Amino acid sequence: NAGVTQTPKFQVLKTGQSMTLQCAQDMNHNSMYWYRQDPGMGLRLIYYSASEGTTDKGEVPNGYNVSRLNKREFSLRLESAAPSQTSVYFCALLGAENTGELFFGEGSRLTVL
Amino acid sequence: AQSVTQLDSQVPVFEEAPVELRCNYSSSVSVYLFWYVQYPNQGLQLLLKYLSGSTLVKGINGFEAEFNKSQTSFHLRKPSVHISDTAEYFCAHPSSPQGGSEKLVFGKGTKLTVNP
Protein backbone atom coordinates (compact mmCIF):
# COMPACT_ATOMS: atom_id res chain seq x y z
CA ASN A 1 0.00 0.00 0.00
CA ALA A 2 1.08 3.49 -0.71
CA GLY A 3 2.71 5.11 2.29
CA VAL A 4 4.23 2.02 3.94
CA THR A 5 7.38 0.53 2.52
CA GLN A 6 8.97 -2.67 3.75
CA THR A 7 12.38 -4.07 2.90
CA PRO A 8 13.46 -6.65 2.02
CA LYS A 9 10.56 -8.42 0.34
CA PHE A 10 12.24 -11.82 0.52
CA GLN A 11 15.00 -13.20 2.71
CA VAL A 12 16.45 -16.62 3.43
CA LEU A 13 18.44 -17.08 6.61
CA LYS A 14 20.24 -19.92 8.31
CA THR A 15 19.40 -20.75 11.90
CA GLY A 16 21.27 -18.43 14.22
CA GLN A 17 21.79 -15.62 11.74
CA SER A 18 20.49 -12.15 12.47
CA MET A 19 18.69 -9.66 10.30
CA THR A 20 16.59 -6.52 10.43
CA LEU A 21 13.35 -5.86 8.60
CA GLN A 22 12.88 -2.22 7.78
CA CYS A 23 9.63 -0.29 7.59
CA ALA A 24 9.20 3.31 6.60
CA GLN A 25 6.11 5.48 6.28
CA ASP A 26 5.50 8.80 4.63
CA MET A 27 2.06 9.50 6.06
CA ASN A 28 3.25 11.26 9.23
CA HIS A 29 1.14 9.10 11.56
CA ASN A 30 2.17 7.96 15.00
CA SER A 31 1.27 4.33 15.57
CA MET A 32 3.12 1.57 13.77
CA TYR A 33 2.92 -2.20 14.09
CA TRP A 34 4.70 -5.40 13.19
CA TYR A 35 2.57 -8.48 12.54
CA ARG A 36 3.45 -11.96 11.42
CA GLN A 37 1.15 -14.06 9.28
CA ASP A 38 1.20 -17.84 9.33
CA PRO A 39 -1.18 -20.25 7.57
CA GLY A 40 -4.31 -20.85 9.64
CA MET A 41 -3.17 -18.44 12.33
CA GLY A 42 -4.27 -15.10 10.93
CA LEU A 43 -2.15 -12.11 11.87
CA ARG A 44 -0.48 -11.94 15.23
CA LEU A 45 0.95 -8.75 16.68
CA ILE A 46 4.65 -8.89 17.50
CA TYR A 47 5.37 -5.33 18.64
CA TYR A 48 3.85 -1.94 18.21
CA SER A 49 4.90 1.65 18.68
CA ALA A 50 2.47 4.39 19.64
CA SER A 51 4.97 7.15 18.95
CA GLU A 52 8.60 7.91 18.31
CA GLY A 53 10.79 6.43 21.00
CA THR A 54 8.12 4.15 22.49
CA THR A 55 7.52 0.48 21.85
CA ASP A 56 5.40 -2.20 23.45
CA LYS A 57 5.04 -5.94 23.20
CA GLY A 58 2.24 -7.60 21.35
CA GLU A 59 1.02 -11.16 21.41
CA VAL A 60 4.20 -12.91 20.17
CA PRO A 61 7.28 -10.78 20.99
CA ASN A 62 9.74 -13.53 21.92
CA GLY A 63 12.76 -13.70 19.66
CA TYR A 64 12.27 -10.18 18.29
CA ASN A 65 13.40 -6.67 19.07
CA VAL A 66 12.17 -3.41 17.61
CA SER A 67 13.41 0.11 17.27
CA ARG A 68 11.50 3.35 16.67
CA LEU A 69 14.21 5.99 16.52
CA ASN A 70 12.12 8.45 14.59
CA LYS A 71 8.53 8.91 13.52
CA ARG A 72 9.09 7.61 10.04
CA GLU A 73 10.80 4.27 10.66
CA PHE A 74 10.03 1.15 12.69
CA SER A 75 12.42 -1.77 12.38
CA LEU A 76 12.10 -5.39 13.48
CA ARG A 77 15.23 -7.34 14.36
CA LEU A 78 15.78 -11.06 14.70
CA GLU A 79 18.97 -11.52 16.73
CA SER A 80 19.24 -15.28 16.29
CA ALA A 81 16.80 -16.60 13.74
CA ALA A 82 14.97 -19.87 14.31
CA PRO A 83 12.94 -22.00 11.88
CA SER A 84 9.80 -21.10 13.88
CA GLN A 85 10.28 -17.53 12.69
CA THR A 86 9.69 -18.55 9.09
CA SER A 87 6.72 -16.38 8.24
CA VAL A 88 5.43 -13.41 6.31
CA TYR A 89 5.95 -10.19 8.22
CA PHE A 90 3.78 -7.14 7.78
CA CYS A 91 4.39 -3.63 8.92
CA ALA A 92 1.28 -1.52 9.41
CA LEU A 93 0.49 2.09 10.12
CA LEU A 94 -2.57 3.36 11.93
CA GLY A 95 -4.51 5.98 10.04
CA ALA A 96 -6.68 8.51 11.84
CA GLU A 97 -7.01 7.76 15.52
CA ASN A 98 -9.85 5.47 16.60
CA THR A 99 -10.92 4.58 13.09
CA GLY A 100 -9.17 1.24 13.04
CA GLU A 101 -7.84 1.66 9.55
CA LEU A 102 -4.43 0.11 9.29
CA PHE A 103 -2.33 0.68 6.19
CA PHE A 104 -0.19 -2.35 5.47
CA GLY A 105 3.06 -2.79 3.67
CA GLU A 106 3.35 -5.49 1.04
CA GLY A 107 5.01 -7.93 3.39
CA SER A 108 8.40 -9.54 3.84
CA ARG A 109 8.65 -13.27 3.34
CA LEU A 110 11.30 -14.74 5.61
CA THR A 111 12.52 -18.34 5.48
CA VAL A 112 14.81 -19.68 8.18
CA LEU A 113 16.55 -22.93 7.31
CA ALA B 1 -8.78 -9.80 26.10
CA GLN B 2 -11.23 -9.41 23.27
CA SER B 3 -11.31 -11.91 20.43
CA VAL B 4 -12.89 -12.66 17.10
CA THR B 5 -13.81 -16.04 15.68
CA GLN B 6 -14.15 -16.68 12.00
CA LEU B 7 -16.25 -19.77 11.67
CA ASP B 8 -15.13 -20.92 8.24
CA SER B 9 -11.53 -21.27 7.13
CA GLN B 10 -12.44 -21.80 3.48
CA VAL B 11 -15.51 -20.87 1.46
CA PRO B 12 -15.78 -21.98 -2.17
CA VAL B 13 -18.55 -20.45 -4.26
CA PHE B 14 -19.48 -20.09 -7.89
CA GLU B 15 -19.33 -16.78 -9.67
CA GLU B 16 -22.49 -14.64 -9.29
CA ALA B 17 -23.62 -16.62 -6.24
CA PRO B 18 -24.21 -14.87 -2.90
CA VAL B 19 -21.73 -15.34 -0.09
CA GLU B 20 -21.64 -14.85 3.65
CA LEU B 21 -18.44 -14.96 5.68
CA ARG B 22 -19.10 -15.37 9.37
CA CYS B 23 -17.47 -13.58 12.27
CA ASN B 24 -18.35 -13.65 15.95
CA TYR B 25 -16.78 -11.41 18.54
CA SER B 26 -16.45 -11.23 22.28
CA SER B 27 -16.74 -7.88 23.95
CA SER B 28 -17.90 -6.56 27.25
CA VAL B 29 -18.06 -2.86 26.50
CA SER B 30 -17.72 -0.83 23.34
CA VAL B 31 -17.57 -2.53 20.00
CA TYR B 32 -15.50 -1.56 17.02
CA LEU B 33 -15.40 -4.18 14.28
CA PHE B 34 -13.57 -4.38 10.99
CA TRP B 35 -13.25 -6.54 7.92
CA TYR B 36 -9.99 -6.55 5.99
CA VAL B 37 -9.25 -8.22 2.66
CA GLN B 38 -5.96 -9.64 1.47
CA TYR B 39 -5.52 -10.34 -2.23
CA PRO B 40 -2.81 -12.85 -3.20
CA ASN B 41 0.71 -11.66 -2.45
CA GLN B 42 -0.45 -8.35 -1.04
CA GLY B 43 -0.90 -6.71 2.33
CA LEU B 44 -4.28 -6.28 3.95
CA GLN B 45 -6.62 -3.42 3.16
CA LEU B 46 -9.71 -2.20 4.94
CA LEU B 47 -12.97 -3.45 3.47
CA LEU B 48 -15.41 -1.89 5.94
CA LYS B 49 -15.80 -0.96 9.59
CA TYR B 50 -18.42 -0.56 12.27
CA LEU B 51 -17.80 2.10 14.89
CA SER B 52 -21.34 3.14 15.84
CA GLY B 53 -24.69 4.09 14.30
CA SER B 54 -26.42 2.05 11.63
CA THR B 55 -25.92 -1.68 12.07
CA LEU B 56 -25.68 -2.26 8.32
CA VAL B 57 -22.31 -1.15 7.06
CA LYS B 58 -21.41 -0.89 3.40
CA GLY B 59 -17.87 -1.26 2.19
CA ILE B 60 -15.88 -1.34 -0.99
CA ASN B 61 -16.47 -3.72 -3.90
CA GLY B 62 -20.15 -4.29 -3.05
CA PHE B 63 -19.55 -5.92 0.34
CA GLU B 64 -21.64 -5.17 3.40
CA ALA B 65 -21.75 -6.39 6.98
CA GLU B 66 -24.35 -6.33 9.68
CA PHE B 67 -23.55 -5.73 13.31
CA ASN B 68 -25.76 -7.91 15.49
CA LYS B 69 -25.29 -7.20 19.16
CA SER B 70 -27.62 -9.91 20.45
CA GLN B 71 -25.78 -12.58 18.48
CA THR B 72 -22.36 -10.93 18.85
CA SER B 73 -21.84 -11.30 15.13
CA PHE B 74 -20.52 -9.19 12.29
CA HIS B 75 -21.02 -11.32 9.19
CA LEU B 76 -19.79 -10.14 5.82
CA ARG B 77 -22.03 -10.54 2.79
CA LYS B 78 -22.09 -9.94 -0.92
CA PRO B 79 -25.15 -10.72 -3.08
CA SER B 80 -23.20 -11.69 -6.20
CA VAL B 81 -19.49 -12.46 -6.19
CA HIS B 82 -16.94 -12.11 -8.95
CA ILE B 83 -13.80 -14.05 -9.71
CA SER B 84 -11.84 -11.01 -8.56
CA ASP B 85 -13.26 -11.39 -5.04
CA THR B 86 -11.06 -14.43 -4.53
CA ALA B 87 -9.00 -13.44 -1.51
CA GLU B 88 -8.59 -14.01 2.19
CA TYR B 89 -10.87 -12.04 4.49
CA PHE B 90 -10.11 -11.13 8.08
CA CYS B 91 -12.42 -9.95 10.80
CA ALA B 92 -10.76 -7.73 13.41
CA HIS B 93 -11.56 -6.19 16.76
CA PRO B 94 -9.61 -4.01 19.21
CA SER B 95 -7.94 -6.00 21.95
CA SER B 96 -9.09 -3.72 24.77
CA PRO B 97 -12.69 -3.38 26.02
CA GLN B 98 -12.38 0.39 25.80
CA GLY B 99 -12.30 0.13 22.05
CA GLY B 100 -10.01 2.37 20.10
CA SER B 101 -7.86 1.12 17.34
CA GLU B 102 -4.60 0.22 19.01
CA LYS B 103 -3.68 -3.42 18.90
CA LEU B 104 -6.28 -4.85 16.58
CA VAL B 105 -6.84 -8.56 17.04
CA PHE B 106 -7.45 -10.45 13.83
CA GLY B 107 -9.39 -13.61 13.24
CA LYS B 108 -7.68 -16.53 11.57
CA GLY B 109 -9.07 -15.62 8.19
CA THR B 110 -11.51 -17.07 5.66
CA LYS B 111 -10.25 -17.94 2.21
CA LEU B 112 -12.92 -17.15 -0.35
CA THR B 113 -12.49 -18.90 -3.67
CA VAL B 114 -14.80 -17.89 -6.48
CA ASN B 115 -15.02 -20.48 -9.23
CA PRO B 116 -16.26 -19.86 -12.77
GROMACS .gro file of C-alpha atoms in nm:
model
  229
    1ASN     CA    1   0.000   0.000   0.000
    2ALA     CA    2   0.108   0.349  -0.071
    3GLY     CA    3   0.271   0.511   0.229
    4VAL     CA    4   0.423   0.202   0.394
    5THR     CA    5   0.738   0.053   0.252
    6GLN     CA    6   0.897  -0.267   0.375
    7THR     CA    7   1.238  -0.407   0.290
    8PRO     CA    8   1.346  -0.665   0.202
    9LYS     CA    9   1.056  -0.842   0.034
   10PHE     CA   10   1.224  -1.182   0.052
   11GLN     CA   11   1.500  -1.320   0.271
   12VAL     CA   12   1.645  -1.662   0.343
   13LEU     CA   13   1.844  -1.708   0.661
   14LYS     CA   14   2.024  -1.992   0.831
   15THR     CA   15   1.940  -2.075   1.190
   16GLY     CA   16   2.127  -1.843   1.422
   17GLN     CA   17   2.179  -1.562   1.174
   18SER     CA   18   2.049  -1.215   1.247
   19MET     CA   19   1.869  -0.966   1.030
   20THR     CA   20   1.659  -0.652   1.043
   21LEU     CA   21   1.335  -0.586   0.860
   22GLN     CA   22   1.288  -0.222   0.778
   23CYS     CA   23   0.963  -0.029   0.759
   24ALA     CA   24   0.920   0.331   0.660
   25GLN     CA   25   0.611   0.548   0.628
   26ASP     CA   26   0.550   0.880   0.463
   27MET     CA   27   0.206   0.950   0.606
   28ASN     CA   28   0.325   1.126   0.923
   29HIS     CA   29   0.114   0.910   1.156
   30ASN     CA   30   0.217   0.796   1.500
   31SER     CA   31   0.127   0.433   1.557
   32MET     CA   32   0.312   0.157   1.377
   33TYR     CA   33   0.292  -0.220   1.409
   34TRP     CA   34   0.470  -0.540   1.319
   35TYR     CA   35   0.257  -0.848   1.254
   36ARG     CA   36   0.345  -1.196   1.142
   37GLN     CA   37   0.115  -1.406   0.928
   38ASP     CA   38   0.120  -1.784   0.933
   39PRO     CA   39  -0.118  -2.025   0.757
   40GLY     CA   40  -0.431  -2.085   0.964
   41MET     CA   41  -0.317  -1.844   1.233
   42GLY     CA   42  -0.427  -1.510   1.093
   43LEU     CA   43  -0.215  -1.211   1.187
   44ARG     CA   44  -0.048  -1.194   1.523
   45LEU     CA   45   0.095  -0.875   1.668
   46ILE     CA   46   0.465  -0.889   1.750
   47TYR     CA   47   0.537  -0.533   1.864
   48TYR     CA   48   0.385  -0.194   1.821
   49SER     CA   49   0.490   0.165   1.868
   50ALA     CA   50   0.247   0.439   1.964
   51SER     CA   51   0.497   0.715   1.895
   52GLU     CA   52   0.860   0.791   1.831
   53GLY     CA   53   1.079   0.643   2.100
   54THR     CA   54   0.812   0.415   2.249
   55THR     CA   55   0.752   0.048   2.185
   56ASP     CA   56   0.540  -0.220   2.345
   57LYS     CA   57   0.504  -0.594   2.320
   58GLY     CA   58   0.224  -0.760   2.135
   59GLU     CA   59   0.102  -1.116   2.141
   60VAL     CA   60   0.420  -1.291   2.017
   61PRO     CA   61   0.728  -1.078   2.099
   62ASN     CA   62   0.974  -1.353   2.192
   63GLY     CA   63   1.276  -1.370   1.966
   64TYR     CA   64   1.227  -1.018   1.829
   65ASN     CA   65   1.340  -0.667   1.907
   66VAL     CA   66   1.217  -0.341   1.761
   67SER     CA   67   1.341   0.011   1.727
   68ARG     CA   68   1.150   0.335   1.667
   69LEU     CA   69   1.421   0.599   1.652
   70ASN     CA   70   1.212   0.845   1.459
   71LYS     CA   71   0.853   0.891   1.352
   72ARG     CA   72   0.909   0.761   1.004
   73GLU     CA   73   1.080   0.427   1.066
   74PHE     CA   74   1.003   0.115   1.269
   75SER     CA   75   1.242  -0.177   1.238
   76LEU     CA   76   1.210  -0.539   1.348
   77ARG     CA   77   1.523  -0.734   1.436
   78LEU     CA   78   1.578  -1.106   1.470
   79GLU     CA   79   1.897  -1.152   1.673
   80SER     CA   80   1.924  -1.528   1.629
   81ALA     CA   81   1.680  -1.660   1.374
   82ALA     CA   82   1.497  -1.987   1.431
   83PRO     CA   83   1.294  -2.200   1.188
   84SER     CA   84   0.980  -2.110   1.388
   85GLN     CA   85   1.028  -1.753   1.269
   86THR     CA   86   0.969  -1.855   0.909
   87SER     CA   87   0.672  -1.638   0.824
   88VAL     CA   88   0.543  -1.341   0.631
   89TYR     CA   89   0.595  -1.019   0.822
   90PHE     CA   90   0.378  -0.714   0.778
   91CYS     CA   91   0.439  -0.363   0.892
   92ALA     CA   92   0.128  -0.152   0.941
   93LEU     CA   93   0.049   0.209   1.012
   94LEU     CA   94  -0.257   0.336   1.193
   95GLY     CA   95  -0.451   0.598   1.004
   96ALA     CA   96  -0.668   0.851   1.184
   97GLU     CA   97  -0.701   0.776   1.552
   98ASN     CA   98  -0.985   0.547   1.660
   99THR     CA   99  -1.092   0.458   1.309
  100GLY     CA  100  -0.917   0.124   1.304
  101GLU     CA  101  -0.784   0.166   0.955
  102LEU     CA  102  -0.443   0.011   0.929
  103PHE     CA  103  -0.233   0.068   0.619
  104PHE     CA  104  -0.019  -0.235   0.547
  105GLY     CA  105   0.306  -0.279   0.367
  106GLU     CA  106   0.335  -0.549   0.104
  107GLY     CA  107   0.501  -0.793   0.339
  108SER     CA  108   0.840  -0.954   0.384
  109ARG     CA  109   0.865  -1.327   0.334
  110LEU     CA  110   1.130  -1.474   0.561
  111THR     CA  111   1.252  -1.834   0.548
  112VAL     CA  112   1.481  -1.968   0.818
  113LEU     CA  113   1.655  -2.293   0.731
  114ALA     CA  114  -0.878  -0.980   2.610
  115GLN     CA  115  -1.123  -0.941   2.327
  116SER     CA  116  -1.131  -1.191   2.043
  117VAL     CA  117  -1.289  -1.266   1.710
  118THR     CA  118  -1.381  -1.604   1.568
  119GLN     CA  119  -1.415  -1.668   1.200
  120LEU     CA  120  -1.625  -1.977   1.167
  121ASP     CA  121  -1.513  -2.092   0.824
  122SER     CA  122  -1.153  -2.127   0.713
  123GLN     CA  123  -1.244  -2.180   0.348
  124VAL     CA  124  -1.551  -2.087   0.146
  125PRO     CA  125  -1.578  -2.198  -0.217
  126VAL     CA  126  -1.855  -2.045  -0.426
  127PHE     CA  127  -1.948  -2.009  -0.789
  128GLU     CA  128  -1.933  -1.678  -0.967
  129GLU     CA  129  -2.249  -1.464  -0.929
  130ALA     CA  130  -2.362  -1.662  -0.624
  131PRO     CA  131  -2.421  -1.487  -0.290
  132VAL     CA  132  -2.173  -1.534  -0.009
  133GLU     CA  133  -2.164  -1.485   0.365
  134LEU     CA  134  -1.844  -1.496   0.568
  135ARG     CA  135  -1.910  -1.537   0.937
  136CYS     CA  136  -1.747  -1.358   1.227
  137ASN     CA  137  -1.835  -1.365   1.595
  138TYR     CA  138  -1.678  -1.141   1.854
  139SER     CA  139  -1.645  -1.123   2.228
  140SER     CA  140  -1.674  -0.788   2.395
  141SER     CA  141  -1.790  -0.656   2.725
  142VAL     CA  142  -1.806  -0.286   2.650
  143SER     CA  143  -1.772  -0.083   2.334
  144VAL     CA  144  -1.757  -0.253   2.000
  145TYR     CA  145  -1.550  -0.156   1.702
  146LEU     CA  146  -1.540  -0.418   1.428
  147PHE     CA  147  -1.357  -0.438   1.099
  148TRP     CA  148  -1.325  -0.654   0.792
  149TYR     CA  149  -0.999  -0.655   0.599
  150VAL     CA  150  -0.925  -0.822   0.266
  151GLN     CA  151  -0.596  -0.964   0.147
  152TYR     CA  152  -0.552  -1.034  -0.223
  153PRO     CA  153  -0.281  -1.285  -0.320
  154ASN     CA  154   0.071  -1.166  -0.245
  155GLN     CA  155  -0.045  -0.835  -0.104
  156GLY     CA  156  -0.090  -0.671   0.233
  157LEU     CA  157  -0.428  -0.628   0.395
  158GLN     CA  158  -0.662  -0.342   0.316
  159LEU     CA  159  -0.971  -0.220   0.494
  160LEU     CA  160  -1.297  -0.345   0.347
  161LEU     CA  161  -1.541  -0.189   0.594
  162LYS     CA  162  -1.580  -0.096   0.959
  163TYR     CA  163  -1.842  -0.056   1.227
  164LEU     CA  164  -1.780   0.210   1.489
  165SER     CA  165  -2.134   0.314   1.584
  166GLY     CA  166  -2.469   0.409   1.430
  167SER     CA  167  -2.642   0.205   1.163
  168THR     CA  168  -2.592  -0.168   1.207
  169LEU     CA  169  -2.568  -0.226   0.832
  170VAL     CA  170  -2.231  -0.115   0.706
  171LYS     CA  171  -2.141  -0.089   0.340
  172GLY     CA  172  -1.787  -0.126   0.219
  173ILE     CA  173  -1.588  -0.134  -0.099
  174ASN     CA  174  -1.647  -0.372  -0.390
  175GLY     CA  175  -2.015  -0.429  -0.305
  176PHE     CA  176  -1.955  -0.592   0.034
  177GLU     CA  177  -2.164  -0.517   0.340
  178ALA     CA  178  -2.175  -0.639   0.698
  179GLU     CA  179  -2.435  -0.633   0.968
  180PHE     CA  180  -2.355  -0.573   1.331
  181ASN     CA  181  -2.576  -0.791   1.549
  182LYS     CA  182  -2.529  -0.720   1.916
  183SER     CA  183  -2.762  -0.991   2.045
  184GLN     CA  184  -2.578  -1.258   1.848
  185THR     CA  185  -2.236  -1.093   1.885
  186SER     CA  186  -2.184  -1.130   1.513
  187PHE     CA  187  -2.052  -0.919   1.229
  188HIS     CA  188  -2.102  -1.132   0.919
  189LEU     CA  189  -1.979  -1.014   0.582
  190ARG     CA  190  -2.203  -1.054   0.279
  191LYS     CA  191  -2.209  -0.994  -0.092
  192PRO     CA  192  -2.515  -1.072  -0.308
  193SER     CA  193  -2.320  -1.169  -0.620
  194VAL     CA  194  -1.949  -1.246  -0.619
  195HIS     CA  195  -1.694  -1.211  -0.895
  196ILE     CA  196  -1.380  -1.405  -0.971
  197SER     CA  197  -1.184  -1.101  -0.856
  198ASP     CA  198  -1.326  -1.139  -0.504
  199THR     CA  199  -1.106  -1.443  -0.453
  200ALA     CA  200  -0.900  -1.344  -0.151
  201GLU     CA  201  -0.859  -1.401   0.219
  202TYR     CA  202  -1.087  -1.204   0.449
  203PHE     CA  203  -1.011  -1.113   0.808
  204CYS     CA  204  -1.242  -0.995   1.080
  205ALA     CA  205  -1.076  -0.773   1.341
  206HIS     CA  206  -1.156  -0.619   1.676
  207PRO     CA  207  -0.961  -0.401   1.921
  208SER     CA  208  -0.794  -0.600   2.195
  209SER     CA  209  -0.909  -0.372   2.477
  210PRO     CA  210  -1.269  -0.338   2.602
  211GLN     CA  211  -1.238   0.039   2.580
  212GLY     CA  212  -1.230   0.013   2.205
  213GLY     CA  213  -1.001   0.237   2.010
  214SER     CA  214  -0.786   0.112   1.734
  215GLU     CA  215  -0.460   0.022   1.901
  216LYS     CA  216  -0.368  -0.342   1.890
  217LEU     CA  217  -0.628  -0.485   1.658
  218VAL     CA  218  -0.684  -0.856   1.704
  219PHE     CA  219  -0.745  -1.045   1.383
  220GLY     CA  220  -0.939  -1.361   1.324
  221LYS     CA  221  -0.768  -1.653   1.157
  222GLY     CA  222  -0.907  -1.562   0.819
  223THR     CA  223  -1.151  -1.707   0.566
  224LYS     CA  224  -1.025  -1.794   0.221
  225LEU     CA  225  -1.292  -1.715  -0.035
  226THR     CA  226  -1.249  -1.890  -0.367
  227VAL     CA  227  -1.480  -1.789  -0.648
  228ASN     CA  228  -1.502  -2.048  -0.923
  229PRO     CA  229  -1.626  -1.986  -1.277
   0.00000   0.00000   0.00000
